[in-house]
Short mmCIF file of C-alpha atoms in Angstrom, two decimals:
data_model
loop_
_atom_site.label_atom_id
_atom_site.label_comp_id
_atom_site.label_asym_id
_atom_site.label_seq_id
_atom_site.Cartn_x
_atom_site.Cartn_y
_atom_site.Cartn_z
CA MET G 1 -24.53 -15.31 -5.73
CA THR G 2 -21.25 -16.20 -4.02
CA THR G 3 -20.91 -14.93 -0.46
CA PHE G 4 -18.12 -15.07 2.10
CA SER G 5 -20.18 -17.56 4.05
CA SER G 6 -20.52 -19.86 1.05
CA LEU G 7 -16.74 -19.78 0.62
CA GLY G 8 -16.44 -21.48 4.00
CA LEU G 9 -15.28 -18.63 6.24
CA PRO G 10 -16.37 -18.73 9.90
CA ARG G 11 -19.54 -16.91 10.89
CA ASP G 12 -17.64 -14.51 13.18
CA ILE G 13 -15.53 -13.28 10.25
CA VAL G 14 -18.55 -13.01 7.96
CA GLN G 15 -20.34 -10.89 10.57
CA VAL G 16 -17.37 -8.53 10.86
CA LEU G 17 -17.34 -8.09 7.09
CA ALA G 18 -21.10 -7.51 7.03
CA ARG G 19 -20.79 -4.76 9.65
CA GLN G 20 -18.29 -3.09 7.32
CA GLY G 21 -20.71 -3.37 4.41
CA ILE G 22 -18.61 -6.03 2.67
CA THR G 23 -20.78 -8.85 1.37
CA THR G 24 -19.56 -9.78 -2.11
CA PRO G 25 -16.13 -11.38 -2.59
CA PHE G 26 -13.77 -10.18 -5.29
CA PRO G 27 -12.89 -12.66 -8.07
CA ILE G 28 -9.53 -13.64 -6.59
CA GLN G 29 -11.21 -14.18 -3.22
CA GLN G 30 -13.87 -16.42 -4.73
CA ALA G 31 -11.19 -18.44 -6.49
CA ALA G 32 -8.53 -18.78 -3.82
CA ILE G 33 -10.21 -18.69 -0.39
CA PRO G 34 -11.63 -22.25 -0.56
CA ASP G 35 -8.21 -23.66 -1.50
CA ALA G 36 -6.52 -21.63 1.22
CA LEU G 37 -9.03 -22.86 3.80
CA ALA G 38 -8.27 -26.42 2.69
CA GLY G 39 -4.60 -25.88 3.55
CA LYS G 40 -3.30 -25.92 -0.02
CA ASP G 41 -0.30 -23.89 -1.08
CA ILE G 42 -1.47 -20.88 -3.10
CA LEU G 43 0.19 -19.06 -5.97
CA GLY G 44 -1.76 -15.89 -6.71
CA ARG G 45 -1.32 -13.17 -9.28
CA GLY G 46 -3.42 -10.06 -9.35
CA PRO G 47 -3.16 -6.29 -9.18
CA THR G 48 -2.91 -4.50 -5.87
CA GLY G 49 -6.36 -3.31 -4.90
CA SER G 50 -7.93 -6.59 -6.05
CA GLY G 51 -8.56 -7.91 -2.54
CA LYS G 52 -5.44 -9.99 -1.96
CA THR G 53 -5.10 -9.13 1.73
CA PHE G 54 -8.41 -10.77 2.61
CA THR G 55 -7.65 -13.60 0.17
CA PHE G 56 -4.74 -14.83 2.26
CA GLY G 57 -5.50 -13.12 5.57
CA LEU G 58 -9.01 -14.38 6.29
CA PRO G 59 -8.25 -18.08 5.62
CA THR G 60 -5.13 -17.75 7.76
CA LEU G 61 -7.16 -16.45 10.69
CA ALA G 62 -9.85 -19.08 10.15
CA ARG G 63 -7.29 -21.89 10.18
CA LEU G 64 -5.63 -20.56 13.34
CA ALA G 65 -8.89 -20.24 15.27
CA GLY G 66 -9.55 -23.02 17.73
CA THR G 67 -6.35 -24.92 16.93
CA GLY G 68 -4.36 -24.20 20.06
CA ALA G 69 -2.64 -21.31 21.79
CA SER G 70 0.38 -19.36 20.66
CA ARG G 71 3.46 -18.83 22.80
CA PRO G 72 5.35 -15.56 23.38
CA GLY G 73 7.76 -14.98 20.53
CA HIS G 74 6.42 -18.01 18.64
CA PRO G 75 3.78 -16.89 16.09
CA ARG G 76 1.73 -19.58 14.36
CA ALA G 77 1.40 -17.65 11.10
CA LEU G 78 3.71 -15.25 9.28
CA ILE G 79 3.05 -12.67 6.55
CA LEU G 80 6.09 -11.05 4.93
CA ALA G 81 5.67 -7.70 3.16
CA PRO G 82 8.30 -5.57 1.40
CA THR G 83 7.56 -2.20 3.01
CA ARG G 84 6.59 -0.95 6.44
CA GLU G 85 3.55 0.83 4.99
CA LEU G 86 2.19 -2.34 3.42
CA ALA G 87 2.86 -4.39 6.56
CA ALA G 88 0.99 -1.85 8.68
CA GLN G 89 -1.94 -1.83 6.26
CA ILE G 90 -2.19 -5.63 6.31
CA GLN G 91 -2.23 -5.64 10.09
CA GLN G 92 -4.84 -2.89 10.12
CA ARG G 93 -7.11 -4.78 7.73
CA LEU G 94 -6.94 -8.01 9.73
CA ASP G 95 -7.34 -6.50 13.21
CA GLU G 96 -11.11 -6.79 13.50
CA PRO G 97 -11.54 -10.24 11.94
CA ALA G 98 -8.74 -11.49 14.20
CA ALA G 99 -10.32 -9.99 17.30
CA ALA G 100 -13.64 -11.64 16.45
CA LEU G 101 -11.85 -15.00 16.65
CA GLY G 102 -9.89 -14.14 19.79
CA LEU G 103 -6.59 -13.89 17.91
CA ARG G 104 -3.77 -11.37 18.20
CA VAL G 105 -2.05 -9.73 15.21
CA LEU G 106 1.31 -7.97 15.51
CA ALA G 107 3.19 -5.96 12.88
CA VAL G 108 6.97 -5.54 13.20
CA VAL G 109 8.79 -3.29 10.75
CA GLY G 110 12.02 -1.38 10.37
CA GLY G 111 12.28 2.27 11.30
CA VAL G 112 10.80 1.64 14.76
CA ASN G 113 12.75 1.12 17.98
CA ILE G 114 13.20 -2.63 18.18
CA LYS G 115 12.62 -2.55 21.95
CA GLN G 116 8.96 -1.81 21.24
CA HIS G 117 8.67 -5.02 19.22
CA ILE G 118 10.57 -7.01 21.84
CA ARG G 119 8.04 -5.92 24.46
CA GLN G 120 5.14 -6.82 22.17
CA LEU G 121 6.58 -10.26 21.44
CA ALA G 122 6.71 -10.99 25.16
CA ARG G 123 2.99 -11.72 24.84
CA PRO G 124 1.58 -14.55 22.72
CA VAL G 125 1.25 -13.65 19.02
CA ASP G 126 -0.96 -15.62 16.64
CA LEU G 127 -0.23 -13.83 13.35
CA LEU G 128 2.96 -11.86 12.74
CA VAL G 129 3.15 -9.37 9.86
CA ALA G 130 6.74 -8.35 9.20
CA THR G 131 9.23 -6.80 6.86
CA PRO G 132 12.06 -9.27 6.22
CA GLY G 133 14.81 -7.17 7.78
CA ARG G 134 13.04 -6.57 11.08
CA ALA G 135 11.99 -10.22 11.36
CA GLN G 136 15.62 -11.28 10.88
CA ASP G 137 16.82 -8.74 13.48
CA LEU G 138 14.41 -10.15 16.06
CA ILE G 139 15.46 -13.71 15.25
CA ASP G 140 19.16 -12.82 15.52
CA GLN G 141 18.56 -11.32 18.96
CA GLY G 142 16.64 -14.39 20.12
CA TYR G 143 13.23 -12.78 20.55
CA LEU G 144 11.48 -14.41 17.59
CA LYS G 145 11.25 -18.09 16.66
CA LEU G 146 9.53 -19.40 13.53
CA SER G 147 9.39 -23.06 14.53
CA ASP G 148 5.65 -22.87 15.30
CA VAL G 149 4.69 -21.16 12.03
CA ARG G 150 2.16 -23.31 10.18
CA ILE G 151 1.08 -20.76 7.55
CA THR G 152 3.45 -18.42 5.70
CA THR G 153 2.44 -15.79 3.14
CA LEU G 154 4.63 -13.66 0.89
CA ASP G 155 2.82 -10.56 -0.32
CA GLU G 156 4.13 -8.50 -3.25
CA ALA G 157 6.86 -11.09 -3.86
CA ASP G 158 8.03 -9.40 -7.05
CA GLN G 159 8.67 -6.17 -5.22
CA MET G 160 10.68 -8.05 -2.60
CA ALA G 161 12.74 -9.43 -5.47
CA ASP G 162 13.19 -5.96 -6.97
CA MET G 163 14.31 -4.59 -3.59
CA GLY G 164 16.86 -7.36 -3.08
CA PHE G 165 15.05 -9.05 -0.19
CA LEU G 166 14.94 -12.58 -1.59
CA PRO G 167 18.08 -13.85 0.21
CA GLN G 168 16.51 -12.76 3.52
CA VAL G 169 13.15 -14.21 2.50
CA ARG G 170 14.71 -17.58 1.67
CA LYS G 171 16.51 -17.60 5.00
CA LEU G 172 13.28 -16.89 6.86
CA LEU G 173 11.28 -19.50 4.94
CA ARG G 174 13.87 -22.14 5.77
CA LEU G 175 13.24 -21.45 9.46
CA THR G 176 9.56 -22.36 9.11
CA PRO G 177 8.38 -26.00 9.12
CA ALA G 178 8.75 -27.52 5.65
CA ASP G 179 5.31 -29.13 5.82
CA GLY G 180 3.51 -25.86 6.59
CA GLN G 181 1.12 -24.08 4.23
CA ARG G 182 2.69 -21.41 2.04
CA MET G 183 1.03 -18.73 -0.05
CA LEU G 184 2.71 -16.34 -2.47
CA PHE G 185 1.06 -13.34 -4.11
CA SER G 186 2.64 -11.20 -6.78
CA ALA G 187 1.72 -8.91 -9.65
CA THR G 188 4.19 -10.77 -11.87
CA LEU G 189 5.47 -14.33 -11.65
CA ASP G 190 8.75 -14.35 -13.53
CA GLY G 191 12.49 -14.56 -12.88
CA ASP G 192 13.48 -14.80 -9.22
CA VAL G 193 9.87 -15.13 -8.09
CA ASN G 194 9.52 -18.35 -10.08
CA LYS G 195 12.65 -19.72 -8.41
CA LEU G 196 11.09 -18.97 -5.04
CA VAL G 197 7.90 -20.76 -6.04
CA LYS G 198 9.76 -23.87 -7.18
CA GLU G 199 11.81 -24.04 -3.98
CA PHE G 200 9.16 -23.44 -1.35
CA LEU G 201 5.65 -24.12 -2.71
CA HIS G 202 4.37 -27.69 -3.08
CA GLN G 203 1.87 -28.30 -5.88
CA PRO G 204 0.29 -24.87 -5.42
CA ALA G 205 -3.21 -24.00 -6.54
CA THR G 206 -2.70 -21.16 -9.01
CA HIS G 207 -5.13 -18.26 -9.24
CA SER G 208 -4.73 -15.24 -11.51
CA THR G 209 -7.18 -12.38 -11.95
CA ALA G 210 -5.33 -9.88 -14.12
CA PRO G 211 -2.45 -9.97 -16.59
CA VAL G 212 -0.91 -6.66 -15.57
CA GLU G 213 -1.58 -4.05 -12.96
CA ALA G 214 -2.29 -1.24 -15.40
CA ALA G 215 -4.78 -3.18 -17.52
CA VAL G 216 -7.99 -1.82 -16.02
CA ASP G 217 -10.79 -0.18 -17.95
CA THR G 218 -10.97 2.87 -15.70
CA MET G 219 -7.30 3.84 -16.15
CA GLU G 220 -6.24 6.16 -18.99
CA HIS G 221 -2.62 6.56 -20.09
CA PHE G 222 -1.08 9.67 -21.64
CA VAL G 223 2.36 10.63 -22.93
CA ALA G 224 3.04 14.38 -23.01
CA TYR G 225 5.91 15.89 -24.98
CA VAL G 226 7.23 18.81 -22.97
CA GLY G 227 10.37 19.94 -24.82
CA ASN G 228 13.31 20.74 -22.54
CA ARG G 229 13.86 20.40 -18.78
CA ASP G 230 12.85 23.97 -17.94
CA ASP G 231 9.56 23.53 -19.78
CA ARG G 232 8.97 20.24 -18.01
CA ASN G 233 9.56 21.85 -14.62
CA GLU G 234 6.96 24.52 -15.36
CA VAL G 235 4.47 21.84 -16.43
CA VAL G 236 5.05 20.00 -13.14
CA LEU G 237 4.20 23.13 -11.14
CA ARG G 238 0.93 23.55 -13.03
CA LEU G 239 0.05 19.88 -12.47
CA GLY G 240 0.85 20.22 -8.78
CA ALA G 241 -1.73 22.99 -8.45
CA ARG G 242 -4.55 20.88 -9.89
CA PRO G 243 -7.45 19.81 -7.63
CA GLY G 244 -7.45 16.25 -6.33
CA LYS G 245 -4.76 13.83 -5.19
CA THR G 246 -1.65 13.54 -7.33
CA ILE G 247 1.38 11.26 -6.98
CA MET G 248 4.52 12.38 -8.78
CA PHE G 249 7.29 9.83 -9.27
CA MET G 250 11.01 10.56 -9.48
CA ARG G 251 13.86 8.12 -10.01
CA THR G 252 16.09 9.26 -7.13
CA LYS G 253 15.69 10.30 -3.51
CA HIS G 254 17.52 13.54 -4.23
CA GLY G 255 15.14 14.21 -7.09
CA VAL G 256 12.16 13.67 -4.77
CA ASP G 257 13.45 16.15 -2.19
CA ARG G 258 14.33 18.73 -4.83
CA GLN G 259 10.97 18.46 -6.60
CA ALA G 260 8.99 18.70 -3.35
CA LYS G 261 10.91 21.86 -2.41
CA LYS G 262 10.14 23.43 -5.80
CA LEU G 263 6.45 22.68 -5.42
CA ARG G 264 6.32 24.09 -1.89
CA ARG G 265 8.14 27.26 -2.97
CA ALA G 266 5.37 27.71 -5.54
CA GLY G 267 2.70 27.40 -2.83
CA ILE G 268 1.80 23.74 -3.42
CA ASN G 269 1.49 21.56 -0.33
CA ALA G 270 3.63 18.66 -1.52
CA TYR G 271 5.36 16.11 0.70
CA PRO G 272 8.39 13.98 -0.21
CA LEU G 273 8.46 10.23 0.43
CA HIS G 274 11.41 7.89 0.03
CA GLY G 275 13.38 5.27 1.93
CA ASP G 276 15.72 7.68 3.71
CA LYS G 277 12.85 9.52 5.39
CA GLY G 278 12.34 8.73 9.07
CA GLN G 279 9.18 7.06 10.29
CA GLY G 280 7.70 10.34 11.53
CA ALA G 281 8.18 12.05 8.17
CA ARG G 282 6.78 9.06 6.29
CA THR G 283 3.76 8.97 8.58
CA ARG G 284 3.05 12.68 8.12
CA ALA G 285 3.31 12.31 4.36
CA ILE G 286 1.04 9.27 4.12
CA GLU G 287 -1.59 10.46 6.61
CA GLY G 288 -1.67 13.95 5.13
CA PHE G 289 -2.03 12.60 1.61
CA ALA G 290 -4.67 10.07 2.62
CA SER G 291 -6.78 12.73 4.37
CA GLY G 292 -6.45 15.22 1.52
CA GLU G 293 -4.55 17.78 3.61
CA VAL G 294 -1.54 17.09 1.38
CA PRO G 295 -2.72 17.00 -2.26
CA VAL G 296 0.63 16.06 -3.81
CA LEU G 297 2.95 13.22 -2.86
CA VAL G 298 6.38 13.17 -4.51
CA ALA G 299 7.89 9.71 -4.26
CA THR G 300 10.40 7.16 -5.40
CA ASP G 301 9.26 3.70 -6.40
CA ILE G 302 9.12 2.64 -2.74
CA ALA G 303 5.64 4.18 -2.69
CA ALA G 304 4.51 2.46 -5.86
CA ARG G 305 3.67 -0.81 -4.20
CA GLY G 306 3.43 -0.22 -0.46
CA ILE G 307 0.72 2.42 -0.24
CA ASP G 308 -2.98 1.84 -0.78
CA ILE G 309 -4.78 5.20 -0.73
CA GLN G 310 -8.18 6.03 -2.17
CA ASP G 311 -9.07 8.70 -4.71
CA VAL G 312 -5.67 9.21 -6.35
CA SER G 313 -6.85 10.74 -9.62
CA LEU G 314 -3.50 11.34 -11.33
CA VAL G 315 -0.11 9.63 -11.39
CA VAL G 316 2.66 11.65 -13.03
CA HIS G 317 5.93 10.09 -14.17
CA VAL G 318 8.05 13.23 -13.87
CA ASP G 319 11.02 10.93 -14.38
CA PRO G 320 9.99 8.01 -16.60
CA PRO G 321 10.79 4.73 -14.81
CA ALA G 322 13.77 2.62 -15.78
CA GLU G 323 11.74 -0.42 -16.82
CA HIS G 324 8.19 -1.39 -17.68
CA LYS G 325 7.36 -3.26 -14.46
CA ALA G 326 8.04 -0.09 -12.49
CA TYR G 327 5.70 1.77 -14.84
CA LEU G 328 2.89 -0.68 -14.07
CA HIS G 329 3.50 -0.58 -10.35
CA ARG G 330 3.52 3.21 -10.28
CA ALA G 331 0.41 3.40 -12.45
CA GLY G 332 -1.40 1.04 -10.10
CA ARG G 333 -1.69 3.80 -7.48
CA THR G 334 -4.66 5.24 -9.39
CA ALA G 335 -7.90 3.73 -10.73
CA ARG G 336 -8.13 1.38 -7.77
CA GLY G 337 -11.20 -0.68 -6.94
CA GLY G 338 -13.24 0.53 -9.89
CA ALA G 339 -12.43 4.23 -9.53
CA SER G 340 -11.18 6.18 -12.53
CA GLY G 341 -7.71 7.65 -12.86
CA ARG G 342 -5.12 8.94 -15.30
CA VAL G 343 -1.43 8.20 -15.75
CA LEU G 344 0.74 10.86 -17.37
CA THR G 345 4.35 10.41 -18.51
CA LEU G 346 6.27 13.63 -19.15
CA VAL G 347 8.74 13.22 -22.01
CA MET G 348 11.59 15.57 -22.81
CA ASP G 349 12.97 15.61 -26.35
CA GLU G 350 15.86 13.24 -25.63
CA GLN G 351 13.56 10.72 -23.89
CA GLN G 352 11.11 10.01 -26.72
CA THR G 353 12.68 6.77 -27.95
CA GLU G 354 13.19 5.45 -24.41
CA VAL G 355 9.59 6.15 -23.40
CA ALA G 356 8.14 4.66 -26.58
CA THR G 357 9.95 1.40 -25.78
CA LEU G 358 8.79 1.57 -22.16
CA ILE G 359 5.13 1.99 -23.09
CA ARG G 360 5.30 -0.84 -25.61
CA LYS G 361 6.81 -3.26 -23.07
CA ALA G 362 4.23 -2.22 -20.48
CA GLY G 363 1.50 -3.33 -22.87
CA VAL G 364 -0.61 -0.21 -22.50
CA THR G 365 -2.10 2.16 -25.04
CA ALA G 366 -1.18 5.77 -24.33
CA ALA G 367 -2.66 8.84 -25.99
CA THR G 368 -0.08 11.39 -27.13
CA VAL G 369 -0.34 15.02 -26.05
CA ASP G 370 2.08 17.46 -27.70
CA LEU G 371 2.53 20.45 -25.40
CA THR G 372 5.31 21.91 -27.53
CA ASP G 373 3.00 23.31 -30.21
CA VAL G 374 2.55 26.48 -28.13
CA ASP G 375 5.13 28.99 -26.91
CA SER G 376 4.94 27.72 -23.33
CA PRO G 377 4.03 24.04 -22.74
CA ALA G 378 2.83 24.93 -19.23
CA SER G 379 0.12 27.14 -20.74
CA ALA G 380 -1.09 24.56 -23.27
CA PRO G 381 -4.91 24.25 -23.11
CA ALA G 382 -4.67 20.44 -23.14
CA LEU G 383 -2.86 20.51 -19.82
CA THR G 384 -5.90 22.09 -18.20
CA SER G 385 -8.64 20.30 -20.12
CA LEU G 386 -7.20 16.80 -19.64
CA PHE G 387 -5.52 17.01 -16.24
CA GLY G 388 -6.97 20.04 -14.46
CA ALA G 389 -3.67 21.92 -14.37
CA ALA G 390 -3.86 25.30 -12.67
CA GLN G 391 -1.70 28.28 -11.79
CA PRO G 392 -0.03 27.82 -8.36
CA SER G 393 -0.50 30.55 -5.77
CA GLY G 394 3.17 31.47 -5.65
CA VAL G 395 3.02 31.90 -1.86
CA PRO G 396 5.88 29.78 -0.48
CA LEU G 397 5.15 27.13 2.14
CA PRO G 398 7.56 26.18 4.95
CA PRO G 399 9.33 22.81 4.92
CA PRO G 400 7.08 19.84 5.81
CA GLY G 401 6.49 19.31 9.51
CA GLN G 402 7.21 22.87 10.64
CA PRO G 403 4.55 24.63 12.77
CA ASP G 404 3.33 26.84 9.91
CA ASP G 405 2.86 23.84 7.62
CA PRO G 406 -0.93 23.40 7.18
CA ALA G 407 -0.79 19.62 7.12
CA SER G 408 1.42 19.52 10.21
CA ALA G 409 -0.95 21.82 12.10
CA SER G 410 -3.93 19.66 11.16
CA SER G 411 -2.07 16.54 12.28
CA ALA G 412 -1.25 18.16 15.61
CA ARG G 413 -4.90 19.06 16.16
CA SER G 414 -5.94 15.48 15.39
CA THR G 415 -3.32 14.13 17.80
CA ARG G 416 -4.48 16.41 20.61
CA ALA G 417 -8.09 15.43 20.01
CA ALA G 418 -7.19 11.75 20.02
CA ARG G 419 -5.26 12.09 23.29
CA SER G 420 -8.19 13.91 24.87
CA THR G 421 -10.55 11.16 23.76
CA HIS G 422 -8.37 8.36 25.08
CA SER G 423 -7.93 10.10 28.43
CA THR G 424 -11.67 9.99 29.05
CA ARG G 425 -12.15 6.35 28.07
CA ARG G 426 -11.21 3.26 29.96
CA ARG G 427 -11.07 1.14 26.83
CA PRO G 428 -10.87 2.29 23.20
CA THR G 429 -13.66 0.94 21.09
CA SER G 430 -13.40 -0.48 17.61
CA LYS G 431 -15.17 1.59 14.97
CA ALA G 432 -17.31 -0.33 12.52
CA GLY G 433 -16.06 0.10 9.03
CA ARG G 434 -12.57 1.04 10.16
CA SER G 435 -11.23 -1.64 7.90
CA ALA G 436 -12.76 -2.17 4.51
CA GLN G 437 -11.92 -4.17 1.53
CA GLY G 438 -9.69 -3.12 -1.33
CA ARG G 439 -8.37 0.33 -0.36
CA GLY G 440 -6.90 1.82 2.81
CA THR G 441 -5.67 5.17 3.99
CA GLY G 442 -2.30 3.92 5.05
CA LYS G 443 -2.68 5.32 8.56
CA GLY G 444 -1.72 2.01 10.06
CA ALA G 445 1.87 3.01 9.38
CA SER G 446 1.70 5.74 12.00
CA LYS G 447 3.24 3.64 14.71
CA GLY G 448 5.42 1.64 12.40
CA GLY G 449 3.71 -1.58 13.39
CA GLY G 450 1.68 -2.62 16.40
CA SER G 451 -0.42 -5.33 17.87
CA SER G 452 -4.11 -5.50 18.44
CA ARG G 453 -6.89 -7.53 19.86
CA GLY G 454 -10.03 -5.82 18.70
CA GLY G 455 -8.21 -3.58 16.26
CA ASN G 456 -6.58 -1.26 18.78
CA ALA G 457 -3.17 -1.14 17.10
CA SER G 458 -4.15 0.93 14.08
CA LYS G 459 -5.34 4.07 15.78
CA GLY G 460 -7.25 6.20 13.39
CA GLY G 461 -6.43 3.97 10.45
CA GLN G 462 -9.54 3.93 8.34
CA ALA G 463 -9.60 1.93 5.15
CA ASN G 464 -12.09 2.48 2.38
CA PRO G 465 -13.35 -0.32 0.18
CA PRO G 466 -13.66 -0.25 -3.59
CA ARG G 467 -16.91 0.46 -5.36
CA GLY G 468 -19.45 -2.23 -4.53
CA GLN G 469 -17.86 -3.07 -1.18
CA ARG G 470 -18.07 0.22 0.70
CA ALA G 471 -19.10 0.27 4.33
CA ASN G 472 -22.70 1.36 4.87
CA GLN G 473 -22.15 3.09 8.18
CA PRO G 474 -21.13 6.78 8.48
CA ARG G 475 -17.41 7.42 8.29
CA LYS G 476 -15.33 10.27 9.57
CA ARG G 477 -13.68 11.97 6.64
CA SER G 478 -11.12 14.72 6.54
CA ARG G 479 -10.88 16.90 3.49
#
């Protein structure tokens, strides 16, 4: 049986993983870690949740260990991620392995006062995790230099292309030494991503574990015909009242805000999430959803690739996405790490041709559910039997973050408890199992990026591994 030790990782890293109950590498880890440790350029394709963070992160830490000291503002390794949530999760996952090797990890992302990052860069940084925009800001102000970077990784490269980040990414890569190691990971490897590969990777070792993100045995796809817009809106309310975690996707930020308000007026604790939300609002949404305090997250596609949260049992395309890649990325929020999940696309009469084309291009097989064969689609028995739809309470909830908001009150209690705990300790301790392979809670985004030696940057950020790699020790859970 292949183990992390047999792949060539240092004993200190293997011991950290063992304490977290992680002993068996995922397929992409088995394939790519030896090449990454050998210093080869890596081109990796696989679905999110397949273990990519450890695939590039652990070899990076291993290669940095014992090879010299870093200077303030001069990291020796760089990981670029498209969203602040993903950057924070990467940093959170690598905190403990880095600390075991005496290395420091720092995450710098937009939406946080840049002075905080300037102060953090005044100390030596071994591995920098960054969003492209914030990295460029720090370079422009003279606080960050990439001349010492020997290992560069691009995670979710196709999303960076979709978000228009590739010009910034190219500019940043050109500031790193041309003879350094480069790794690129993406769910798809076409178009602009291929151009990036040809320009910056040298004879890369290619590793692929899955053709598309939605092609997993534990994910079921459904298309539901809902009639007109009013009928669809009633169906959405019933789906919002179902038990379990649900992500609803809209095409626009305005649509997200409007849908979240409708759900809350019906008594459903839903939070909106999109790029115009401030860091505090994004943190409340992600932490509340991860803990289960907030059962429904209403989001634009920004959340489709940057958030890794366990136990999402249903993804609903309230607005069908514009193209098939977005469908796959959205769908990938459920059925992660071996868990089961369902993906439901709501189709109004005028959308049937568009959605049929979308599903075909996505390469998935979707069962058809016709909710229009009853007087009210929202009361169709299939909606309850297949997706657990229920009648909402009808008791309106206040806007998110207000004192009477249940998730906000719970968050405040947790914050007070954490402050009390820290005031009685001289040094915070690292909890075993706080990072685990494959799935995370996303709590590392709470500070918008931070540094750690011993995992102290991601306060309260507990990640949960997929089936077969779960930590054995007790974990604090909030339901």
